[in-house]
Tab-separated table of C-alpha atoms and ligand atoms in Angstrom:
chain	number	residue	atom	x	y	z
A	1	MET	CA	0.414	-0.087	-0.019
A	2	SER	CA	1.094	3.563	-0.494
A	3	ASP	CA	0.892	4.690	2.636
A	4	GLU	CA	3.158	1.835	3.503
A	5	ARG	CA	6.293	2.401	0.913
A	6	ASP	CA	5.979	6.092	2.414
A	7	MET	CA	6.461	4.964	5.618
A	8	THR	CA	9.476	2.780	4.921
A	9	GLY	CA	10.650	6.063	2.522
A	10	SER	CA	10.988	3.842	-0.126
A	11	ASP	CA	8.410	6.139	-1.988
A	12	ASP	CA	10.529	9.326	-1.992
A	13	VAL	CA	8.606	12.799	-1.888
A	14	THR	CA	10.119	15.854	-4.006
A	15	GLU	CA	10.308	18.660	-2.350
A	16	THR	CA	7.955	20.256	-4.643
A	17	GLY	CA	5.880	16.653	-4.661
A	18	ASP	CA	2.177	17.326	-3.735
A	19	ALA	CA	1.680	14.009	-2.506
A	20	ALA	CA	0.784	13.487	1.423
A	21	ASN	CA	3.369	12.428	3.108
A	22	ALA	CA	2.057	9.816	5.721
A	23	MET	CA	5.013	10.636	8.184
A	24	TRP	CA	4.619	14.248	8.956
A	25	GLY	CA	2.313	15.621	5.592
A	26	GLY	CA	-1.249	13.712	7.221
A	27	ARG	CA	-3.016	16.999	7.711
A	28	PHE	CA	-1.983	18.721	4.453
A	29	ALA	CA	-3.656	17.556	0.744
A	30	ALA	CA	-1.037	19.320	-0.741
A	31	GLY	CA	2.253	17.805	0.541
A	32	PRO	CA	5.521	19.213	1.952
A	33	SER	CA	5.778	22.273	-0.450
A	34	ALA	CA	2.798	23.345	1.269
A	35	ILE	CA	4.617	22.958	5.100
A	36	MET	CA	7.068	24.866	3.714
A	37	ARG	CA	5.276	27.518	2.451
A	38	GLU	CA	3.784	27.230	5.902
A	39	ILE	CA	6.672	27.647	8.161
A	40	ASN	CA	8.424	29.880	6.062
A	41	ALA	CA	5.990	32.609	5.662
A	42	SER	CA	6.008	35.725	8.168
A	43	ILE	CA	2.996	37.620	6.862
A	44	PRO	CA	0.897	36.634	9.128
A	45	PHE	CA	2.999	38.907	11.553
A	46	ASP	CA	5.111	40.834	9.378
A	47	LYS	CA	2.294	42.599	8.206
A	48	ALA	CA	2.766	44.792	11.056
A	49	LEU	CA	5.905	46.351	9.986
A	50	TRP	CA	3.825	47.661	6.656
A	51	ARG	CA	4.437	51.735	7.162
A	52	GLN	CA	8.275	51.107	8.305
A	53	ASP	CA	8.435	49.228	4.929
A	54	ILE	CA	7.173	51.573	2.918
A	55	ALA	CA	8.560	54.548	4.507
A	56	ALA	CA	11.830	52.436	3.701
A	57	SER	CA	11.130	52.071	0.534
A	58	LYS	CA	10.023	55.029	-0.750
A	59	ALA	CA	13.538	56.812	0.943
A	60	HIS	CA	15.400	54.076	-0.998
A	61	VAL	CA	13.886	54.522	-4.201
A	62	ALA	CA	14.244	58.372	-3.496
A	63	MET	CA	17.983	57.949	-3.308
A	64	LEU	CA	18.313	55.426	-6.300
A	65	GLY	CA	16.764	58.699	-8.207
A	66	ALA	CA	19.100	61.071	-7.014
A	67	GLN	CA	22.136	58.868	-7.422
A	68	GLY	CA	21.162	57.867	-10.989
A	69	ILE	CA	20.941	54.284	-10.257
A	70	VAL	CA	17.036	54.447	-11.487
A	71	THR	CA	16.104	57.043	-13.798
A	72	PRO	CA	14.117	59.799	-12.023
A	73	ASP	CA	11.178	59.310	-14.239
A	74	ASP	CA	10.955	55.924	-12.738
A	75	ALA	CA	11.998	56.426	-9.151
A	76	ALA	CA	8.783	58.376	-8.919
A	77	VAL	CA	6.280	56.420	-10.721
A	78	ILE	CA	7.712	53.693	-8.062
A	79	SER	CA	7.431	56.093	-4.983
A	80	ASN	CA	3.699	56.808	-6.163
A	81	GLY	CA	3.055	53.666	-6.204
A	82	LEU	CA	4.441	52.460	-2.989
A	83	ASP	CA	2.141	55.304	-1.781
A	84	ALA	CA	-0.955	53.580	-3.799
A	85	VAL	CA	0.001	50.047	-2.382
A	86	ALA	CA	0.253	51.946	1.180
A	87	ALA	CA	-3.764	53.680	0.403
A	88	GLU	CA	-4.874	50.125	0.200
A	89	TYR	CA	-2.931	48.160	3.116
A	90	ALA	CA	-4.861	51.126	5.487
A	91	ARG	CA	-8.178	51.247	3.629
A	92	ASP	CA	-8.177	46.778	3.835
A	93	GLY	CA	-5.821	45.923	5.334
A	94	VAL	CA	-2.416	43.783	4.512
A	95	PRO	CA	-3.353	40.739	2.727
A	96	GLU	CA	-1.960	37.491	3.561
A	97	ASP	CA	-1.276	35.346	0.994
A	98	TRP	CA	1.780	32.745	2.086
A	99	ASP	CA	3.200	32.436	-1.689
A	100	ARG	CA	4.179	36.200	-1.084
A	101	GLU	CA	5.697	35.012	2.089
A	102	ASP	CA	6.691	38.465	4.361
A	103	ILE	CA	5.678	42.188	4.159
A	104	HIS	CA	8.625	42.843	2.075
A	105	MET	CA	7.525	40.422	-0.846
A	106	THR	CA	3.863	41.235	-0.497
A	107	THR	CA	4.641	44.911	-0.891
A	108	GLU	CA	6.547	44.273	-4.273
A	109	ALA	CA	4.409	41.959	-5.631
A	110	ARG	CA	1.527	44.584	-5.270
A	111	LEU	CA	3.537	47.364	-6.341
A	112	ALA	CA	4.564	45.172	-9.821
A	113	GLU	CA	0.331	44.568	-10.163
A	114	LEU	CA	-0.115	48.647	-9.523
A	115	ILE	CA	2.697	49.504	-12.020
A	116	GLY	CA	4.224	46.471	-14.234
A	117	PRO	CA	7.907	45.708	-14.691
A	118	VAL	CA	9.091	49.053	-13.412
A	119	ALA	CA	8.404	47.811	-9.939
A	120	GLY	CA	11.420	45.244	-9.945
A	121	ARG	CA	13.448	47.793	-9.832
A	122	LEU	CA	12.987	48.873	-6.301
A	123	HIS	CA	14.945	45.964	-4.994
A	124	THR	CA	18.188	47.318	-6.850
A	125	ALA	CA	20.672	47.425	-4.513
A	126	ARG	CA	19.386	45.865	-1.390
A	127	SER	CA	18.071	43.262	-0.163
A	128	ARG	CA	15.238	41.388	2.156
A	129	ASN	CA	18.469	41.262	4.728
A	130	ASP	CA	18.938	44.709	4.848
A	131	GLN	CA	15.237	45.780	4.742
A	132	VAL	CA	13.902	43.784	7.159
A	133	ALA	CA	16.731	45.050	9.709
A	134	THR	CA	15.882	48.682	8.714
A	135	ASP	CA	11.947	47.929	9.152
A	136	PHE	CA	12.155	46.607	12.244
A	137	ARG	CA	14.289	49.119	13.890
A	138	LEU	CA	11.863	51.571	12.584
A	139	TRP	CA	8.710	49.804	14.144
A	140	VAL	CA	10.807	49.353	17.570
A	141	ARG	CA	11.669	52.908	17.742
A	142	ASP	CA	8.360	53.833	17.859
A	143	ALA	CA	7.054	51.157	20.058
A	144	LEU	CA	9.763	52.271	22.411
A	145	ASP	CA	8.449	56.044	21.721
A	146	GLN	CA	5.134	54.764	22.793
A	147	MET	CA	6.387	52.783	25.649
A	148	ASP	CA	8.266	56.241	27.037
A	149	ALA	CA	4.890	58.729	26.612
A	150	GLY	CA	2.675	55.848	28.279
A	151	LEU	CA	5.178	55.389	31.048
A	152	ALA	CA	5.677	59.092	30.922
A	153	GLY	CA	1.458	58.908	31.694
A	154	LEU	CA	2.197	56.610	34.649
A	155	GLN	CA	4.152	59.005	36.869
A	156	ARG	CA	2.244	61.930	36.300
A	157	ALA	CA	-0.654	59.894	38.062
A	158	LEU	CA	1.868	58.410	40.710
A	159	VAL	CA	3.061	62.040	41.505
A	160	THR	CA	-0.147	63.624	41.513
A	161	ARG	CA	-1.231	61.087	44.608
A	162	ALA	CA	1.926	61.471	46.047
A	163	GLY	CA	1.419	64.973	46.292
A	164	GLU	CA	-2.460	64.553	47.833
A	165	HIS	CA	-0.703	61.989	50.262
A	166	ALA	CA	2.833	63.670	51.125
A	167	ALA	CA	1.726	63.521	54.948
A	168	SER	CA	-0.927	60.212	54.958
A	169	ILE	CA	0.865	58.379	57.245
A	170	MET	CA	1.009	54.161	56.278
A	171	PRO	CA	3.233	51.446	57.553
A	172	GLY	CA	6.353	50.877	55.982
A	173	PHE	CA	7.562	47.160	55.751
A	174	THR	CA	10.341	45.005	55.326
A	175	HIS	CA	9.938	41.592	55.075
A	176	LEU	CA	6.413	42.593	54.761
A	177	GLN	CA	6.442	42.877	58.531
A	178	THR	CA	5.411	46.772	60.025
A	179	ALA	CA	9.334	48.127	60.241
A	180	GLN	CA	8.647	52.015	60.249
A	181	PRO	CA	5.786	54.537	59.442
A	182	VAL	CA	6.343	56.414	56.219
A	183	THR	CA	3.784	58.208	53.893
A	184	LEU	CA	1.727	56.750	50.943
A	185	GLY	CA	3.735	59.805	49.125
A	186	HIS	CA	6.841	58.577	49.953
A	187	HIS	CA	5.891	55.100	48.755
A	188	LEU	CA	4.138	56.123	45.556
A	189	MET	CA	7.448	57.813	44.712
A	190	ALA	CA	9.488	54.845	45.163
A	191	TYR	CA	8.183	53.806	41.629
A	192	VAL	CA	8.226	57.196	39.894
A	193	GLU	CA	12.443	56.560	40.536
A	194	MET	CA	12.096	53.240	39.363
A	195	PHE	CA	10.213	54.020	36.007
A	196	ARG	CA	12.290	57.032	35.420
A	197	ARG	CA	14.889	54.600	35.538
A	198	ASP	CA	12.691	52.118	32.863
A	199	ARG	CA	12.991	55.755	30.969
A	200	SER	CA	16.454	55.898	30.951
A	201	ARG	CA	16.819	52.345	29.992
A	202	LEU	CA	14.929	53.190	26.554
A	203	ALA	CA	16.578	56.541	26.081
A	204	ASP	CA	19.623	54.630	26.410
A	205	ALA	CA	18.772	51.799	23.562
A	206	ARG	CA	16.959	54.560	21.425
A	207	ALA	CA	20.013	56.030	21.051
A	208	ARG	CA	22.251	53.122	20.462
A	209	MET	CA	19.513	51.429	17.964
A	210	ASN	CA	19.496	54.876	15.943
A	211	GLU	CA	21.533	53.958	13.392
A	212	SER	CA	20.552	52.949	9.581
A	213	PRO	CA	21.693	49.147	8.311
A	214	LEU	CA	20.116	49.900	4.785
A	215	GLY	CA	22.866	50.026	2.017
A	216	SER	CA	24.382	46.606	4.382
A	217	ALA	CA	22.121	44.927	0.834
A	218	ALA	CA	22.491	40.723	2.032
A	219	LEU	CA	25.537	40.801	4.066
A	220	ALA	CA	28.550	42.329	1.962
A	221	GLY	CA	27.530	45.816	0.863
A	222	THR	CA	26.807	46.889	-2.810
A	223	GLY	CA	28.537	47.782	-6.048
A	224	PHE	CA	26.617	50.157	-6.713
A	225	PRO	CA	27.095	54.070	-6.184
A	226	ILE	CA	24.282	54.503	-2.756
A	227	ASP	CA	24.150	57.057	-0.206
A	228	ARG	CA	23.436	55.879	2.935
A	229	ASP	CA	23.713	59.328	4.544
A	230	ALA	CA	20.755	59.781	2.577
A	231	THR	CA	18.686	57.065	3.193
A	232	ALA	CA	19.786	57.111	6.978
A	233	ALA	CA	18.546	60.759	7.350
A	234	ALA	CA	15.564	60.203	5.337
A	235	LEU	CA	14.629	57.887	8.228
A	236	GLY	CA	15.602	59.985	10.941
A	237	PHE	CA	18.542	57.776	11.963
A	238	ASP	CA	21.528	59.476	13.182
A	239	ARG	CA	23.848	58.145	10.635
A	240	PRO	CA	24.537	54.435	8.665
A	241	THR	CA	25.469	51.399	10.458
A	242	ALA	CA	29.517	50.750	10.302
A	243	ASN	CA	29.753	46.996	9.264
A	244	SER	CA	26.924	45.351	6.610
A	245	LEU	CA	28.028	42.072	8.404
A	246	ASP	CA	26.713	42.931	12.057
A	247	ALA	CA	24.292	45.505	10.436
A	248	VAL	CA	22.190	42.904	8.959
A	249	SER	CA	22.299	40.049	11.875
A	250	ASP	CA	22.546	42.458	15.072
A	251	ARG	CA	18.772	42.241	16.823
A	252	ASP	CA	20.642	44.101	19.621
A	253	PHE	CA	17.932	47.039	19.567
A	254	ALA	CA	15.142	44.177	19.967
A	255	LEU	CA	16.741	42.608	22.624
A	256	ASP	CA	17.740	46.338	24.603
A	257	PHE	CA	14.176	47.153	23.846
A	258	LEU	CA	13.110	44.118	25.292
A	259	TYR	CA	15.211	43.936	28.380
A	260	ALA	CA	13.805	47.725	28.730
A	261	CYS	CA	10.283	45.799	28.729
A	262	SER	CA	11.337	43.476	31.223
A	263	ALA	CA	13.006	45.743	34.183
A	264	THR	CA	9.639	48.059	33.482
A	265	ALA	CA	7.613	44.630	33.633
A	266	LEU	CA	9.254	43.723	36.820
A	267	HIS	CA	8.733	47.466	38.444
A	268	LEU	CA	4.605	47.333	36.882
A	269	SER	CA	4.511	43.921	38.514
A	270	ARG	CA	5.924	44.903	41.776
A	271	LEU	CA	3.427	47.775	42.094
A	272	ALA	CA	0.600	45.213	41.364
A	273	GLU	CA	1.863	43.192	43.955
A	274	GLU	CA	1.061	45.932	45.963
A	275	LEU	CA	-2.352	46.880	45.214
A	276	ILE	CA	-3.425	43.811	45.120
A	277	LEU	CA	-2.456	43.250	49.092
A	278	TRP	CA	-3.461	46.293	49.489
A	279	ALA	CA	-6.913	45.501	48.353
A	280	SER	CA	-7.349	42.511	50.135
A	281	GLN	CA	-9.774	42.521	53.424
A	282	PRO	CA	-7.021	42.247	55.857
A	283	PHE	CA	-5.314	45.021	54.723
A	284	GLY	CA	-8.123	47.067	53.671
A	285	PHE	CA	-6.228	50.152	52.750
A	286	ILE	CA	-7.495	51.047	49.061
A	287	ARG	CA	-10.270	50.677	47.595
A	288	LEU	CA	-9.309	49.803	43.188
A	289	PRO	CA	-11.567	51.571	40.888
A	290	ASP	CA	-14.703	49.549	39.733
A	291	SER	CA	-14.077	50.207	36.160
A	292	LEU	CA	-10.723	48.275	36.107
A	293	SER	CA	-12.388	45.442	38.701
A	294	THR	CA	-14.225	42.534	38.200
A	295	GLY	CA	-16.868	40.635	40.254
A	296	SER	CA	-17.041	36.984	40.778
A	297	SER	CA	-19.746	34.641	39.442
A	298	ILE	CA	-20.243	32.759	42.145
A	299	MET	CA	-19.262	34.930	45.533
A	300	PRO	CA	-21.187	37.904	45.499
A	301	GLN	CA	-19.070	40.018	48.155
A	302	LYS	CA	-16.095	39.675	45.875
A	303	LYS	CA	-14.410	42.655	44.158
A	304	ASN	CA	-11.428	41.239	42.321
A	305	PRO	CA	-8.321	43.030	41.657
A	306	ASP	CA	-8.141	41.414	37.551
A	307	ALA	CA	-6.183	44.115	35.991
A	308	ALA	CA	-3.642	44.470	38.509
A	309	GLU	CA	-3.291	40.456	38.439
A	310	LEU	CA	-2.958	40.361	34.929
A	311	VAL	CA	-0.399	43.291	35.147
A	312	ARG	CA	1.787	40.572	37.450
A	313	GLY	CA	1.080	37.947	35.188
A	314	HIS	CA	2.399	39.746	32.274
A	315	SER	CA	5.243	40.492	33.561
A	316	GLY	CA	6.386	36.459	33.402
A	317	ARG	CA	5.065	36.815	29.672
A	318	VAL	CA	7.645	40.202	28.608
A	319	ILE	CA	10.661	38.646	30.440
A	320	GLY	CA	9.881	35.348	28.047
A	321	ALA	CA	9.602	37.261	24.790
A	322	LEU	CA	13.557	38.064	26.355
A	323	THR	CA	14.319	35.107	27.222
A	324	SER	CA	12.893	34.141	23.725
A	325	LEU	CA	14.533	36.217	21.471
A	326	MET	CA	18.605	35.977	23.484
A	327	ILE	CA	18.110	32.169	22.862
A	328	THR	CA	17.086	32.681	19.311
A	329	MET	CA	20.251	34.612	18.602
A	330	LYS	CA	22.896	32.702	20.792
A	331	GLY	CA	23.791	30.194	18.321
A	332	LEU	CA	23.788	32.548	15.048
A	333	PRO	CA	27.048	32.394	12.940
A	334	LEU	CA	27.339	35.836	10.523
A	335	ALA	CA	25.055	36.696	9.412
A	336	TYR	CA	21.449	36.684	8.540
A	337	SER	CA	19.693	33.287	9.206
A	338	LYS	CA	16.481	32.696	8.712
A	339	ASP	CA	15.911	31.509	12.867
A	340	MET	CA	15.760	35.736	13.052
A	341	GLN	CA	12.385	35.959	11.277
A	342	ASP	CA	11.516	34.647	14.501
A	343	ASP	CA	12.360	38.327	16.082
A	344	LYS	CA	9.581	39.693	15.500
A	345	PRO	CA	6.936	38.024	17.702
A	346	PRO	CA	7.987	37.820	20.771
A	347	VAL	CA	9.113	41.754	20.401
A	348	PHE	CA	5.541	42.715	18.807
A	349	GLU	CA	4.156	40.837	21.988
A	350	ALA	CA	6.170	42.397	24.469
A	351	ALA	CA	5.616	45.852	22.958
A	352	SER	CA	1.360	45.421	23.192
A	353	LEU	CA	1.847	43.886	26.868
A	354	MET	CA	3.509	46.826	28.037
A	355	GLY	CA	0.625	49.425	26.661
A	356	LEU	CA	-2.005	47.519	28.294
A	357	SER	CA	0.139	47.093	31.502
A	358	ILE	CA	0.843	50.541	31.544
A	359	ALA	CA	-2.379	52.057	30.843
A	360	ALA	CA	-3.837	49.682	33.162
A	361	MET	CA	-1.853	50.878	35.616
A	362	THR	CA	-2.042	54.648	35.161
A	363	GLY	CA	-5.830	53.794	35.315
A	364	MET	CA	-6.109	52.075	39.033
A	365	ILE	CA	-3.178	54.732	40.503
A	366	ALA	CA	-5.153	57.602	39.097
A	367	ASP	CA	-8.636	56.255	40.671
A	368	ALA	CA	-7.920	54.419	43.405
A	369	THR	CA	-9.265	55.606	46.931
A	370	PHE	CA	-6.822	55.135	49.744
A	371	ASN	CA	-8.080	54.307	52.719
A	372	THR	CA	-5.341	56.945	54.367
A	373	GLY	CA	-7.571	56.294	58.343
A	374	ARG	CA	-6.757	52.179	58.239
A	375	MET	CA	-3.106	52.904	56.727
A	376	ARG	CA	-2.848	55.074	59.812
A	377	ALA	CA	-3.900	52.693	61.840
A	378	ALA	CA	-2.191	50.127	60.659
A	379	ALA	CA	1.143	52.140	61.667
A	380	GLU	CA	0.233	52.506	64.871
A	381	LEU	CA	-0.924	49.162	65.908
A	382	GLY	CA	2.203	47.615	64.404
A	383	TYR	CA	4.521	48.753	66.413
A	384	ALA	CA	6.112	50.742	64.075
A	385	THR	CA	7.761	53.133	66.418
A	386	ALA	CA	10.190	51.243	68.624
A	387	THR	CA	12.901	52.745	66.702
A	388	ASP	CA	11.832	56.366	67.739
A	389	LEU	CA	11.785	54.787	71.102
A	390	ALA	CA	15.328	53.685	70.654
A	391	ASP	CA	15.924	56.919	69.067
A	392	TRP	CA	14.837	58.765	71.884
A	393	LEU	CA	16.552	56.847	74.723
A	394	VAL	CA	20.204	57.178	72.280
A	395	ARG	CA	19.917	60.818	71.945
A	396	GLN	CA	17.862	62.491	75.458
A	397	ALA	CA	18.988	59.632	77.998
A	398	GLY	CA	22.875	58.973	76.371
A	399	ILE	CA	21.664	55.202	76.865
A	400	PRO	CA	24.147	52.931	73.829
A	401	PHE	CA	21.955	51.819	71.137
A	402	ARG	CA	22.039	48.310	71.627
A	403	GLU	CA	20.680	48.850	75.622
A	404	ALA	CA	18.052	51.420	73.807
A	405	HIS	CA	17.508	48.448	71.408
A	406	HIS	CA	16.465	46.008	74.350
A	407	ILE	CA	14.853	48.507	76.839
A	408	THR	CA	12.756	49.351	73.458
A	409	GLY	CA	11.944	45.519	73.163
A	410	ALA	CA	10.668	45.067	76.888
A	411	ALA	CA	8.479	48.174	76.107
A	412	VAL	CA	6.558	46.327	72.881
A	413	LYS	CA	6.532	43.283	75.002
A	414	LEU	CA	4.538	44.643	76.955
A	415	ALA	CA	2.316	46.639	74.982
A	416	GLU	CA	1.392	43.407	72.945
A	417	SER	CA	0.781	41.632	75.792
A	418	ARG	CA	-2.111	43.819	76.218
A	419	GLY	CA	-2.955	45.103	72.763
A	420	ILE	CA	-2.323	48.223	72.859
A	421	ALA	CA	0.043	51.045	70.868
A	422	LEU	CA	3.263	51.649	72.510
A	423	ASP	CA	2.075	55.882	72.910
A	424	ALA	CA	-0.945	54.191	75.062
A	425	LEU	CA	1.731	52.541	77.973
A	426	PRO	CA	1.194	55.024	81.036
A	427	LEU	CA	4.397	56.701	81.788
A	428	ALA	CA	4.570	54.537	85.469
A	429	ASP	CA	4.902	51.110	83.322
A	430	LEU	CA	7.400	52.770	80.575
A	431	GLN	CA	9.608	54.061	83.492
A	432	GLY	CA	9.114	50.185	85.297
A	433	ILE	CA	11.365	49.407	82.822
A	434	ASP	CA	13.564	52.196	82.721
A	435	ALA	CA	13.623	54.793	84.922
A	436	ARG	CA	15.324	57.333	82.896
A	437	ILE	CA	12.304	57.768	80.653
A	438	ASP	CA	10.034	60.515	80.855
A	439	GLN	CA	6.919	62.501	79.573
A	440	SER	CA	9.017	63.610	76.206
A	441	VAL	CA	9.344	60.632	75.244
A	442	TYR	CA	5.534	60.889	73.741
A	443	ALA	CA	5.882	63.117	71.515
A	444	ALA	CA	8.991	60.754	70.092
A	445	LEU	CA	6.050	57.661	69.328
A	446	SER	CA	3.340	59.412	67.570
A	447	VAL	CA	3.436	57.919	64.012
A	448	ASP	CA	3.204	61.746	63.316
A	449	ALA	CA	6.396	62.403	64.856
A	450	SER	CA	7.943	59.621	63.277
A	451	VAL	CA	7.507	60.791	59.884
A	452	ALA	CA	8.110	64.183	60.419
A	453	ALA	CA	11.733	63.274	62.104
A	454	ARG	CA	12.670	61.374	58.780
A	455	ALA	CA	13.834	64.702	56.866
A	456	SER	CA	17.259	63.387	55.582
A	457	TYR	CA	17.720	63.807	52.167
A	458	GLY	CA	15.093	61.134	49.961
A	459	GLY	CA	13.324	60.562	53.604
A	460	THR	CA	9.878	59.965	54.259
A	461	ALA	CA	9.019	63.282	55.808
A	462	PRO	CA	6.521	65.445	54.209
A	463	GLY	CA	8.429	68.005	53.408
A	464	GLN	CA	11.314	65.851	52.122
A	465	VAL	CA	8.293	64.078	50.239
A	466	ARG	CA	7.273	67.737	48.908
A	467	LEU	CA	10.434	67.858	46.999
A	468	GLN	CA	10.453	64.667	45.378
A	469	VAL	CA	7.077	65.420	43.730
A	470	ALA	CA	8.247	69.429	42.917
A	471	GLY	CA	10.912	67.641	41.449
A	472	ALA	CA	8.849	65.226	39.676
A	473	ARG	CA	6.794	67.598	38.379
A	474	ARG	CA	9.369	69.725	37.028
A	475	MET	CA	10.989	66.731	35.042
A	476	LEU	CA	7.417	65.568	33.711
A	477	GLY	CA	6.443	69.430	32.450
A	478	MET	CA	3.503	69.433	35.116
A	479	GLU	CA	2.283	72.568	36.387
A	480	GLU	CA	3.613	73.948	39.569
B	1	LIG	N1	10.833	37.830	6.650
B	1	LIG	C1	12.294	37.595	6.533
B	1	LIG	C2	12.730	37.791	7.856
B	1	LIG	O1	12.199	38.275	8.638
B	1	LIG	C3	13.298	38.685	5.554
B	1	LIG	C4	14.396	38.248	5.049
B	1	LIG	C5	14.455	37.443	4.657
B	1	LIG	N2	15.849	37.044	3.878
B	1	LIG	C6	15.813	36.107	3.639
B	1	LIG	N3	17.598	35.754	2.561
B	1	LIG	N4	15.579	35.236	3.229
B	1	LIG	O2	13.956	38.000	8.243
C-alpha cells in the first residue's frame, strides 16, 4: 500500500511533490511544499511592519533616483506606486498570501501589479536582509517612543497621588512586617524613581539603535553607488551602521528594547502586587476603581483586582519574550539566518502587553481610593515607632543604641501583651522598664513625629516628599 511505502521511505517525496507524506504531511493534502510555505511565511505577523516597509522603500527609491541608479521618472513612478499600496493597506489591511512570504515580497508583488515591471527596479542595491533590519528598527523605535510616553503618563498619575498624600501615614514594611511609619506619598514616589530609570533605559536603547542598516544589502554591501547617509537621514537615523555583516545580523536593538520592557514589567508587577495586597480585606488600604475590577460569578461580596493580577501576570510573558529572542540569537553565525524571522513575535507581543499594562496601571493609580484612616491605624498598631523610642533613649538619655534596642523590646512586649499601641503605655509602666524615660518620650512615639523626624535627603518626612514631588513635576512638565 502506498502508505506503507511512504513510511519506509521507499516512495521518495520530492521537494515540490504534492502527495501527502504519511509520516509528517498528514494534515496537508498538498504535501511538503505546503508545509514549507507555511513554516516560511512571516506575513501573518510581519504585516505589522507595513508602514515602516513603505517608508524605507520610499527612502531607498528616492536615493536610487538621486544617485542616477534608476531614472528620476522611474523613481517617481515607484514612489507613487508605493503610496498607492500604502493607501490600500490602510483601507483594506495587508493581504495574507503565504506565497508572498513576508511584508517585503507582498508589497513588491502588489507594486508590480499596480505599476508593472518598473517595480522590479526598487530592489536594486538592497536585499530583504537589510530591508527587514531597517523596517524592524523603525518599528521598535516607534514602540519605544510610545512606551516612553505611556510611562510618563503613569509617572504623572503617581506624582499627582503622591502630592495628595505627602503626609498620609502608612506602615512601611521590611520582610512584609511593619517596620517604620512612612508616608504614602513617599511610597508612591519610589515607583516614580523606578519608572524614571526605566525611561532612561529606553532613552539609552533608542540612542544606540538609531543607526540605519539600509544599504548593507544581503551581507557584504553593494557595488552600486548608493548614498547611505541620505537614506539614514530620510528615515530619522543618526547615521548608517558601520559594518554590513553586523548590520544585517544584529538584533541587539530588539533585545535592548525587550530588556527595557522586562525591567519595566518587573516594576509594574511589584506595584501590582502591592495593589493586590492593599486591596485585600485584611489590609483594606485601598479600593481599586470598579472600572478596573471584576466581580465573582459565585461570591457576590467579591471585587477582584483582575487588572492588577494581569499586570503581574503579563510580566512573565514579557520576560519570556526577552528570553525567547536571546535564545534565538545565541547560536547564529554571521550573517543573516532565517531563525531571525522569529525575532518579531516576541517583540510585538511584549510591546502590546506593555502598552496595556501601563494603561491599566495608570488607571488604577489615578482612580484608586486610599483608605488613609486604615493605613494610619495599621502603622500605629504595628509598633512601627519602636525605633523612635530607641532613638529617643540614645539622644535624650545618652544610652548606647544596643541597650536602647533592648529596653525598647521590653516596652513593645508589654504593649503587645495588652494589645495597645506603644504611646498608649502609661509613663509609670515605661519607667518601670527604664527609669530614665520621662514624659517627653511621648512626643517621639506618635507616627506623625516619627515620619516628621525622617527629614534626611530622600527620607519619608512630608517636607522631603513634597520636594521629591516638586522635582518630579518639573521633570514631567507638570504645572507647578
Ligand atoms: N521575512 C524575513 C525575516 O523577517 C525577511 C528576510 C528574508 N531574507 C532572506 N534571505 N530569506 O527575517
